[in-house]
Coordinates of C-alpha atoms in Angstrom, one line a residue:
M1 CA 24.6 17.7 20.8
T2 CA 24.7 21.0 18.9
R3 CA 22.2 23.9 18.8
G4 CA 21.8 23.3 15.1
N5 CA 20.6 19.7 15.8
I6 CA 18.3 20.9 18.5
F7 CA 16.8 23.5 16.2
L8 CA 16.4 21.0 13.4
S9 CA 14.6 18.6 15.8
A10 CA 12.3 21.4 16.9
V11 CA 11.5 22.3 13.2
L12 CA 10.8 18.7 12.3
W13 CA 8.6 18.1 15.4
S14 CA 6.7 21.3 14.6
I15 CA 5.9 19.9 11.1
I16 CA 4.8 16.6 12.5
A17 CA 2.7 18.3 15.1
L18 CA 0.9 20.4 12.5
F19 CA 0.4 17.9 9.7
V20 CA 0.1 14.6 11.6
I21 CA -0.6 14.9 15.3
Y22 CA -3.0 17.9 15.1
P23 CA -5.4 16.6 12.4
L24 CA -5.5 13.1 13.9
S25 CA -6.2 14.5 17.3
I26 CA -9.1 16.5 15.8
L27 CA -10.4 13.3 14.3
L28 CA -10.3 11.6 17.7
V29 CA -12.0 14.5 19.5
E30 CA -14.7 14.8 16.8
S31 CA -15.6 11.1 17.3
F32 CA -16.8 12.0 20.8
K33 CA -19.1 14.8 19.7
I34 CA -22.8 14.0 20.1
A35 CA -24.9 14.9 17.1
G36 CA -27.3 17.9 17.5
T37 CA -25.6 19.1 20.7
D38 CA -22.6 21.0 21.8
T39 CA -21.5 18.2 24.2
W40 CA -19.1 15.4 24.0
G41 CA -19.3 11.9 25.4
I42 CA -18.8 8.2 24.7
S43 CA -22.3 7.6 23.5
N44 CA -21.2 7.2 19.9
Y45 CA -18.8 4.4 20.8
L46 CA -21.4 2.8 23.1
E47 CA -23.9 2.8 20.2
F48 CA -21.3 1.5 17.8
F49 CA -20.5 -1.6 19.9
Q50 CA -24.1 -2.1 20.8
D51 CA -25.5 -1.8 17.3
A52 CA -25.9 -5.2 15.7
Y53 CA -25.1 -3.8 12.2
Y54 CA -21.9 -2.1 13.1
L55 CA -20.8 -5.2 15.0
K56 CA -21.5 -7.2 11.9
T57 CA -19.4 -4.9 9.8
F58 CA -16.6 -5.1 12.3
G59 CA -16.8 -8.9 12.4
N60 CA -17.0 -9.1 8.6
T61 CA -13.8 -7.0 8.3
L62 CA -12.0 -9.2 10.8
L63 CA -13.1 -12.3 8.9
L64 CA -12.0 -10.8 5.6
S65 CA -8.6 -9.8 7.0
T66 CA -8.1 -13.4 8.4
L67 CA -9.1 -15.0 5.1
V68 CA -6.9 -12.7 3.0
L69 CA -3.9 -13.4 5.3
L70 CA -4.5 -17.1 5.2
T71 CA -4.8 -17.1 1.4
T72 CA -1.7 -15.0 0.9
T73 CA 0.3 -17.2 3.3
I74 CA -0.8 -20.5 1.7
F75 CA 0.0 -19.3 -1.8
G76 CA 3.0 -17.2 -0.7
I77 CA 5.0 -19.8 1.2
P78 CA 5.7 -22.1 -1.8
L79 CA 6.1 -19.1 -4.1
S80 CA 8.7 -17.3 -1.9
Y81 CA 10.6 -20.6 -1.3
I82 CA 10.9 -21.1 -5.0
L83 CA 12.1 -17.6 -5.6
A84 CA 14.5 -17.7 -2.7
R85 CA 16.0 -21.2 -2.9
Y86 CA 15.6 -22.6 -6.4
R87 CA 18.1 -21.7 -9.2
Q88 CA 16.0 -21.5 -12.3
R89 CA 16.2 -19.7 -15.6
G90 CA 13.8 -16.7 -16.0
K91 CA 13.4 -16.3 -12.3
T92 CA 14.0 -12.6 -12.5
V93 CA 11.2 -12.2 -15.0
F94 CA 8.8 -14.2 -13.0
T95 CA 9.8 -12.2 -9.9
A96 CA 9.0 -8.9 -11.6
L97 CA 5.6 -10.2 -12.8
I98 CA 4.6 -11.7 -9.5
L99 CA 5.6 -8.6 -7.6
L100 CA 3.9 -6.2 -10.0
P101 CA 0.7 -5.8 -7.9
I102 CA 2.7 -4.1 -5.2
V103 CA 2.8 -0.9 -7.3
L104 CA -0.5 -1.3 -9.2
P105 CA -3.6 0.5 -7.9
A106 CA -5.8 -2.1 -6.2
Y107 CA -8.9 -0.7 -7.9
A108 CA -7.4 -1.4 -11.3
G109 CA -7.4 -5.1 -10.5
V110 CA -11.0 -5.0 -9.5
F111 CA -12.1 -3.5 -12.8
A112 CA -10.0 -6.0 -14.8
F113 CA -11.4 -9.0 -13.1
I114 CA -15.0 -7.8 -13.4
I115 CA -14.5 -7.6 -17.1
F116 CA -12.8 -11.1 -17.2
L117 CA -14.7 -13.0 -14.5
G118 CA -18.0 -11.1 -14.1
R119 CA -21.4 -12.6 -14.7
F120 CA -21.2 -11.4 -18.3
G121 CA -17.5 -11.3 -18.5
T122 CA -15.1 -13.1 -20.9
V123 CA -15.0 -16.5 -19.0
N124 CA -18.7 -16.8 -18.5
L125 CA -19.5 -15.8 -22.1
L126 CA -17.0 -18.3 -23.4
L127 CA -18.5 -21.1 -21.2
T128 CA -22.1 -20.3 -22.1
G129 CA -21.2 -19.9 -25.8
T130 CA -19.7 -23.3 -25.9
G131 CA -22.6 -24.9 -24.1
L132 CA -20.6 -25.9 -21.0
I133 CA -22.9 -24.0 -18.7
N134 CA -26.4 -22.7 -18.9
E135 CA -26.2 -19.9 -16.2
P136 CA -23.3 -17.6 -15.5
I137 CA -21.1 -18.7 -12.6
N138 CA -20.5 -16.1 -9.9
F139 CA -16.7 -16.0 -9.9
I140 CA -16.2 -12.6 -8.4
Y141 CA -19.2 -11.1 -6.5
G142 CA -19.2 -11.9 -2.8
L143 CA -16.8 -12.7 0.0
H144 CA -14.8 -15.1 -2.2
G145 CA -14.2 -12.5 -4.8
L146 CA -13.1 -10.0 -2.2
V147 CA -10.6 -12.5 -0.8
F148 CA -9.3 -13.4 -4.2
I149 CA -8.7 -9.7 -5.4
Q150 CA -7.3 -8.4 -2.1
A151 CA -5.1 -11.5 -1.6
L152 CA -3.7 -11.1 -5.2
H153 CA -3.0 -7.5 -4.5
M154 CA -1.3 -8.1 -1.1
L155 CA 0.6 -11.4 -2.1
P156 CA 3.9 -9.5 -2.9
F157 CA 4.2 -8.4 0.7
I158 CA 4.2 -12.0 1.9
V159 CA 6.4 -13.2 -0.9
L160 CA 9.0 -10.5 -0.3
S161 CA 9.0 -10.9 3.4
L162 CA 9.4 -14.7 3.3
S163 CA 11.9 -14.6 0.4
A164 CA 14.1 -12.2 2.5
G165 CA 13.7 -14.6 5.5
F166 CA 14.6 -17.7 3.5
T167 CA 17.6 -16.0 2.0
D168 CA 18.9 -14.7 5.3
I169 CA 18.8 -18.1 7.2
D170 CA 22.2 -19.5 7.9
P171 CA 22.4 -22.9 6.1
C172 CA 24.1 -24.3 9.2
F173 CA 20.8 -24.4 11.1
E174 CA 19.1 -26.5 8.4
E175 CA 22.1 -28.7 8.0
A176 CA 22.2 -29.4 11.7
A177 CA 18.6 -30.4 11.6
E178 CA 19.2 -32.8 8.8
V179 CA 22.1 -34.3 10.7
E180 CA 19.7 -34.9 13.6
G181 CA 17.3 -36.7 11.2
A182 CA 14.8 -33.9 10.5
S183 CA 14.6 -33.5 6.7
G184 CA 12.1 -32.5 4.1
F185 CA 8.8 -31.0 5.2
W186 CA 9.4 -31.6 8.9
R187 CA 12.7 -29.6 8.8
F188 CA 10.9 -26.9 6.9
L189 CA 8.1 -26.7 9.6
T190 CA 10.3 -26.9 12.7
V191 CA 13.4 -24.9 11.6
T192 CA 13.0 -22.9 8.4
L193 CA 9.6 -21.3 9.0
P194 CA 10.2 -20.3 12.7
L195 CA 13.4 -18.6 11.7
C196 CA 11.4 -16.5 9.2
T197 CA 9.0 -15.2 11.8
P198 CA 10.4 -11.6 12.0
T199 CA 10.3 -11.1 8.2
Y200 CA 7.0 -12.9 7.9
L201 CA 5.3 -10.7 10.5
A202 CA 6.5 -7.6 8.7
G203 CA 4.5 -8.5 5.6
A204 CA 1.7 -10.3 7.5
V205 CA 0.7 -7.2 9.4
I206 CA 0.5 -5.1 6.3
V207 CA -1.7 -7.8 4.7
F208 CA -4.0 -8.2 7.7
L209 CA -4.5 -4.4 8.0
W210 CA -5.4 -3.9 4.3
P211 CA -9.1 -4.9 4.5
F212 CA -9.4 -2.3 7.4
T213 CA -8.3 0.4 5.0
D214 CA -9.7 -0.7 1.6
W215 CA -13.2 0.8 1.2
L216 CA -13.3 0.9 -2.6
T217 CA -12.9 -2.8 -3.6
P218 CA -16.0 -3.9 -1.6
L219 CA -18.0 -1.0 -3.0
I220 CA -17.1 -1.8 -6.6
L221 CA -18.1 -5.4 -5.9
G222 CA -21.4 -4.4 -4.3
Q223 CA -20.3 -5.5 -0.8
V224 CA -20.9 -2.7 1.7
D225 CA -21.0 -4.5 5.0
F226 CA -17.4 -3.9 5.9
L227 CA -16.1 -1.3 8.3
P228 CA -14.1 1.0 5.9
S229 CA -17.0 0.9 3.3
V230 CA -19.6 1.8 5.9
A231 CA -17.4 4.6 7.2
Y232 CA -17.0 6.1 3.7
I233 CA -20.7 5.9 2.9
N234 CA -21.7 7.5 6.2
I235 CA -19.2 10.4 5.8
A236 CA -19.4 11.0 2.0
Y237 CA -23.1 10.4 1.4
H238 CA -24.8 11.4 4.7
F239 CA -23.1 14.7 5.5
T240 CA -26.5 16.2 6.2
D241 CA -27.3 13.4 8.7
L242 CA -25.0 14.4 11.5
H243 CA -25.6 11.3 13.5
R244 CA -24.5 9.0 10.7
K245 CA -21.6 11.3 10.0
Y246 CA -20.3 10.9 13.5
M247 CA -20.9 7.2 13.4
G248 CA -18.8 7.1 10.2
I249 CA -16.0 9.0 12.0
V250 CA -16.2 6.5 14.9
A251 CA -15.8 3.7 12.4
V252 CA -12.7 5.4 11.0
V253 CA -11.3 5.8 14.5
V254 CA -12.0 2.1 15.3
S255 CA -10.3 1.0 12.1
S256 CA -7.3 3.1 12.9
I257 CA -7.1 1.8 16.5
V258 CA -7.2 -1.8 15.3
C259 CA -4.5 -1.1 12.8
I260 CA -2.2 0.7 15.3
L261 CA -2.7 -2.0 18.0
L262 CA -1.9 -4.8 15.5
F263 CA 1.1 -2.9 14.2
L264 CA 2.5 -2.4 17.7
L265 CA 1.7 -6.0 18.7
A266 CA 3.6 -7.4 15.8
R267 CA 6.5 -5.1 16.5
W268 CA 6.6 -6.1 20.2
W269 CA 6.3 -9.8 19.3
V270 CA 9.3 -9.6 17.0
E271 CA 11.4 -7.6 19.5
R272 CA 10.7 -9.9 22.5
K273 CA 12.4 -12.8 20.9
K274 CA 15.9 -13.3 19.5
Y275 CA 16.4 -14.7 16.1
T276 CA 20.2 -14.2 15.7
G277 CA 22.6 -17.0 15.0
L278 CA 26.2 -17.3 16.3
S279 CA 27.6 -19.1 13.2
K280 CA 29.7 -17.6 10.4
G281 CA 26.7 -16.4 8.4
T282 CA 25.4 -16.9 4.9
T283 CA 26.0 -15.8 1.4
S284 CA 23.9 -13.0 -0.3
E285 CA 22.0 -15.8 -2.1
G286 CA 21.4 -17.9 1.0
R287 CA 21.0 -21.6 0.6
V288 CA 20.6 -22.5 -3.1
I289 CA 18.9 -25.8 -4.1
E290 CA 19.0 -27.4 -7.5
P291 CA 15.5 -28.9 -7.9
G292 CA 14.9 -32.2 -9.7
P293 CA 13.0 -32.3 -13.0
V294 CA 9.6 -32.9 -11.6
V295 CA 10.0 -30.2 -8.9
K296 CA 11.4 -27.8 -11.5
V297 CA 8.5 -28.2 -13.9
G298 CA 6.0 -27.9 -11.0
S299 CA 7.6 -24.7 -9.8
Y300 CA 7.5 -23.2 -13.3
V301 CA 3.8 -24.1 -13.6
Y302 CA 3.1 -22.6 -10.2
M303 CA 5.0 -19.3 -10.9
G304 CA 3.4 -19.2 -14.4
F305 CA -0.1 -19.5 -12.9
I306 CA 0.4 -16.6 -10.4
A307 CA 2.1 -14.5 -13.1
A308 CA -0.8 -15.1 -15.5
L309 CA -3.3 -13.9 -12.9
V310 CA -1.2 -10.7 -12.5
L311 CA -0.8 -10.2 -16.2
L312 CA -4.6 -10.3 -16.7
I313 CA -4.8 -6.9 -15.0
P314 CA -2.8 -4.8 -17.6
I315 CA -3.9 -7.0 -20.5
V316 CA -7.7 -6.8 -19.8
L317 CA -7.5 -3.1 -19.0
G318 CA -5.4 -2.5 -22.2
L319 CA -8.0 -4.2 -24.3
A320 CA -10.8 -2.2 -22.6
A321 CA -8.9 1.0 -23.0
F322 CA -8.6 0.6 -26.8
S323 CA -12.2 -0.5 -27.3
R324 CA -15.4 1.4 -27.3
R325 CA -18.2 -1.2 -27.0
W326 CA -17.0 -4.3 -25.1
V327 CA -20.4 -5.4 -23.9
L328 CA -21.9 -9.0 -24.0
E329 CA -19.0 -10.3 -26.1
P330 CA -15.9 -12.3 -24.9
F331 CA -13.4 -10.0 -26.6
P332 CA -13.8 -6.5 -28.0
T333 CA -14.4 -6.2 -31.7
Y334 CA -14.4 -2.4 -32.2
W335 CA -11.1 -0.6 -31.6
T336 CA -10.6 3.1 -31.1
L337 CA -8.4 5.8 -29.5
E338 CA -11.4 7.8 -28.5
N339 CA -11.0 7.0 -24.8
F340 CA -7.5 8.4 -24.7
R341 CA -8.7 11.4 -26.8
V342 CA -11.3 12.2 -24.1
I343 CA -8.6 11.9 -21.3
L344 CA -6.0 14.0 -23.1
L345 CA -8.2 16.7 -24.7
E346 CA -11.3 16.9 -22.5
T347 CA -10.0 16.1 -19.1
P348 CA -6.3 16.8 -19.2
H349 CA -6.4 18.3 -15.7
L350 CA -6.7 14.8 -14.3
I351 CA -3.1 13.9 -15.5
K352 CA -1.8 17.4 -14.6
N353 CA -3.2 17.3 -11.1
S354 CA -1.8 13.8 -10.5
F355 CA 1.7 14.9 -11.4
V356 CA 1.5 18.3 -9.7
F357 CA 0.0 17.0 -6.4
S358 CA 2.3 13.9 -6.3
G359 CA 5.3 16.0 -7.3
L360 CA 4.7 18.6 -4.6
A361 CA 4.1 15.9 -2.0
L362 CA 7.5 14.4 -3.1
L363 CA 9.2 17.7 -2.8
F364 CA 7.8 18.1 0.8
G365 CA 8.8 14.5 1.5
I366 CA 12.5 15.0 0.4
T367 CA 12.7 18.4 2.2
F368 CA 11.5 16.7 5.4
G369 CA 12.7 13.1 5.0
L370 CA 16.5 13.8 4.4
P371 CA 16.9 16.0 7.5
A372 CA 14.7 13.6 9.6
A373 CA 16.8 10.6 8.5
Y374 CA 20.0 12.5 9.4
L375 CA 18.6 13.4 12.8
I376 CA 17.6 9.9 13.6
V377 CA 20.8 8.1 12.4
R378 CA 23.5 10.7 13.0
T379 CA 22.6 12.5 16.2
R380 CA 21.7 11.8 19.8
V381 CA 19.1 14.5 20.1
P382 CA 16.4 13.6 22.6
G383 CA 13.2 12.6 20.9
R384 CA 14.7 11.3 17.7
N385 CA 13.5 7.8 18.3
A386 CA 10.0 9.1 19.1
L387 CA 10.1 11.1 15.8
D388 CA 11.0 7.9 13.9
F389 CA 8.2 6.0 15.7
V390 CA 5.5 8.6 15.0
I391 CA 6.4 8.7 11.3
T392 CA 6.6 4.9 11.0
L393 CA 3.3 4.6 12.8
M394 CA 1.7 6.5 9.8
L395 CA 2.1 3.2 7.9
A396 CA -0.7 1.7 10.1
F397 CA -3.1 4.6 9.7
P398 CA -5.8 4.0 7.0
G399 CA -5.7 6.5 4.2
M400 CA -9.3 7.3 5.0
A401 CA -8.3 8.4 8.5
V402 CA -5.8 10.9 7.1
G403 CA -8.3 12.2 4.6
V404 CA -11.1 12.7 7.1
S405 CA -8.7 14.2 9.7
Y406 CA -7.4 16.7 7.2
L407 CA -10.9 17.7 6.2
L408 CA -11.9 18.2 9.9
G409 CA -8.7 19.8 11.0
F410 CA -8.0 22.2 8.1
W411 CA -11.4 23.6 7.2
Q412 CA -12.1 26.3 9.8
T413 CA -9.4 27.0 12.3
I414 CA -6.6 26.5 9.8
P415 CA -8.4 26.8 6.4
L416 CA -5.9 25.0 4.2
A417 CA -8.6 22.5 3.0
R418 CA -10.1 25.3 1.0
Y419 CA -7.0 25.5 -1.2
W420 CA -5.6 22.9 -3.6
I421 CA -2.4 22.7 -1.7
I422 CA -4.2 20.5 0.9
M423 CA -4.1 17.6 -1.7
A424 CA -0.3 17.7 -1.8
L425 CA 0.1 18.1 2.0
A426 CA -2.2 15.1 2.6
L427 CA -0.2 12.9 0.2
F428 CA 3.0 14.0 1.9
A429 CA 1.7 13.0 5.3
R430 CA 0.3 9.7 4.0
R431 CA 3.3 8.5 2.1
L432 CA 6.2 10.1 4.2
P433 CA 7.2 6.8 5.9
Y434 CA 8.1 5.2 2.5
F435 CA 10.7 7.8 1.7
L436 CA 12.0 8.1 5.3
R437 CA 12.6 4.3 5.4
M438 CA 14.7 4.5 2.3
A439 CA 16.7 7.6 3.4
H440 CA 17.1 6.0 6.9
A441 CA 18.6 2.8 5.3
S442 CA 20.9 4.8 3.0
Y443 CA 22.3 6.8 6.0
L444 CA 22.9 3.5 7.9
Q445 CA 25.0 2.2 4.9
L446 CA 27.0 5.5 4.7
D447 CA 30.3 5.3 6.7
I448 CA 30.2 8.2 9.1
S449 CA 34.0 8.5 8.9
L450 CA 33.6 10.1 5.5
E451 CA 31.5 12.9 6.9
E452 CA 33.8 13.3 9.9
A453 CA 36.9 13.6 7.6
S454 CA 35.1 16.4 5.7
E455 CA 34.3 18.3 8.8
V456 CA 37.8 17.9 10.2
S457 CA 39.1 19.4 7.0
G458 CA 37.1 22.5 7.7
A459 CA 33.8 21.9 5.8
G460 CA 30.6 22.7 7.7
K461 CA 27.8 20.3 8.1
I462 CA 25.7 21.8 5.2
R463 CA 28.7 21.8 2.9
T464 CA 29.6 18.2 3.9
F465 CA 26.0 17.2 3.3
F466 CA 25.9 18.5 -0.3
N467 CA 29.5 17.6 -1.2
I468 CA 29.9 14.2 0.6
S469 CA 26.7 12.8 2.0
L470 CA 24.2 13.5 -0.7
P471 CA 26.2 12.1 -3.7
L472 CA 26.8 8.9 -1.7
L473 CA 23.1 8.7 -0.6
L474 CA 21.8 9.4 -4.1
K475 CA 21.2 5.9 -5.2
G476 CA 19.1 4.9 -2.2
V477 CA 17.4 8.3 -2.1
L478 CA 16.4 8.1 -5.8
V479 CA 14.8 4.7 -5.2
G480 CA 12.8 6.3 -2.3
V481 CA 11.9 9.3 -4.5
V482 CA 10.4 7.2 -7.3
M483 CA 8.6 4.8 -4.8
F484 CA 7.2 7.8 -2.9
F485 CA 5.9 9.2 -6.2
I486 CA 4.4 5.9 -7.3
M487 CA 2.5 5.5 -4.0
A488 CA 1.3 9.1 -4.0
F489 CA 0.3 9.0 -7.6
Q490 CA -2.1 6.1 -7.1
E491 CA -3.5 7.3 -3.7
I492 CA -7.3 7.7 -3.5
S493 CA -8.4 6.9 0.0
T494 CA -7.0 10.1 1.3
A495 CA -7.7 12.4 -1.7
I496 CA -11.3 11.3 -2.1
F497 CA -12.4 13.3 1.0
L498 CA -10.4 16.5 0.1
Y499 CA -10.9 17.1 -3.6
R500 CA -13.1 19.8 -5.0
G501 CA -14.1 20.6 -8.6
G502 CA -11.0 20.9 -10.7
W503 CA -8.8 19.1 -8.2
E504 CA -9.6 15.6 -9.5
T505 CA -6.7 13.2 -10.1
L506 CA -6.5 10.1 -12.3
P507 CA -7.5 7.7 -9.4
I508 CA -10.5 10.0 -8.6
G509 CA -11.4 10.2 -12.3
I510 CA -11.4 6.4 -12.5
Y511 CA -13.7 6.2 -9.4
L512 CA -16.1 8.9 -10.6
N513 CA -16.4 7.4 -14.1
W514 CA -17.4 4.1 -12.6
H515 CA -19.6 5.6 -9.9
R516 CA -21.5 7.8 -12.4
G517 CA -22.1 4.9 -14.8
M518 CA -20.3 6.6 -17.6
E519 CA -18.3 5.0 -20.4
F520 CA -16.3 2.2 -18.8
G521 CA -13.7 2.4 -21.6
I522 CA -12.7 5.8 -20.3
A523 CA -12.1 4.5 -16.8
A524 CA -10.2 1.5 -18.2
A525 CA -8.1 3.9 -20.3
M526 CA -7.3 6.0 -17.2
A527 CA -6.3 2.8 -15.2
F528 CA -4.2 1.6 -18.1
L529 CA -2.5 4.9 -18.3
M530 CA -1.7 4.7 -14.6
I531 CA -0.3 1.2 -15.1
V532 CA 2.0 2.4 -18.0
I533 CA 3.3 5.3 -15.9
T534 CA 3.8 3.1 -12.9
F535 CA 5.6 0.5 -15.0
I536 CA 8.0 3.1 -16.5
L537 CA 8.8 4.4 -13.0
L538 CA 9.3 0.8 -11.8
L539 CA 11.8 0.2 -14.6
I540 CA 13.7 3.3 -13.6
I541 CA 14.1 2.3 -10.0
S542 CA 14.9 -1.2 -11.1
R543 CA 17.9 0.1 -13.0
I544 CA 18.9 2.5 -10.2
S545 CA 18.7 -0.2 -7.4
G546 CA 20.3 -3.0 -9.5
G547 CA 17.4 -5.4 -9.6
V548 CA 13.7 -5.8 -9.7
L549 CA 13.5 -7.5 -6.4
K550 CA 15.3 -4.7 -4.6
A551 CA 13.3 -2.1 -6.4
A552 CA 10.0 -3.7 -5.6
W553 CA 10.9 -4.2 -2.0
G554 CA 11.6 -0.5 -1.6
P555 CA 8.1 0.6 -0.4
G556 CA 7.6 -2.3 1.9
G557 CA 10.5 -1.4 4.3
T558 CA 8.4 -2.4 7.3

């Protein structure tokens, strides 16, 4: 343990204390403040859990989370088994399409499916036009629509988790079960699935927590009786009603506590059991099955169905982006570039702000993340595991909690929220775990003997880092860099509470155009532009990481 490492630890902990612990502590303290007084107490929480409406929103959110998890699990198990076990042509392409929602903004999918499946959307207009139905069918508005959209958005997390689990299983376990007479579906239930528990829970927790963080999808679909939506409305629209403001803060804290407890529970559940095998191991592909003709055709149909649902998002938004009057007709008939002209010439600051804020957040993330990964992996400084835990725990915090806490914590005492830099700092804190996990994994794969040889030869730690470590870490770090940027670029839950006039980003521009009832084509063009940018960045990390599957799995590292 050197003085340099101790000093580095102190600096990193100071940054975490200022930009993570301090604002979240202010959020917690503020939730105990009683409106109209200078006193604190638990009356806000008592009222929350005694009020029938707030209990209803809490129950609705739990129900939505359960249904989304069940839906993604039911559809994800066969999909992940096909991707992990079957040897088929075009599987890489299908994998890329199926996993695309993981890097697409959730709200982009909502707009696309409203256009396609809404009461006066493409499907209903085609059905009524051909005389098959007399009244529009409600495909999308309601709980079923919420489950469908959120499940499609979160499906990649289950697919990636289970695919990794199926691939890592030693074939000897399944072969032994077959020798004992367990084959087919029974072997799958009793041997294969239980062995996938750790990887499944990693994805399942993220899926289950999503409805506790997503306030925008319910609002767009007109469903406000969910905890994050109520919290947003109370804070954003009732800032003059202090009582509702504090009840909104309580709702944010309750959502955060639920997310943290479930995150810790899943982590404890995985760590309390052993899933290791004592056999010789498996290949990088895992067990590969050559499916029969019927199974092969069925798997292609199934993968094609999921891929088609995903492709609807960029296709529909692309059509809307290049049209001006897509109203009460199945497909647009008037094409124009006017929407993009408005974005590029009249509101160019949206694009500029998105790149500037995300770029600065990325710079902060690299500056903090690389030393933090080094400290956690390469040193024995006390508190390094706690540092890793606190940063990782940020994955469980809703974006709304970060946004509100920054607004409360950095407005008066430390007035950073009055300056545009707060946008980049908030994105840094929100997305830091994504970069740290990639840097952490890269350090684990780097043989420490290379660094030790450099130091023995007389090079100091800083020179060793730039000449030896960084070039060898570059591939993994670059994947983390691009994934961090993608996730920061599409962030809205945090930024929506902090932006002021002139600070709007593309995601905020999409929301404001929808909310103000302006031209939907402009919002669609913004969403389509974000998809194009995201897709280009995804192609970049796909080339860097050597495959679409590895590239897409980058942000999920938990």
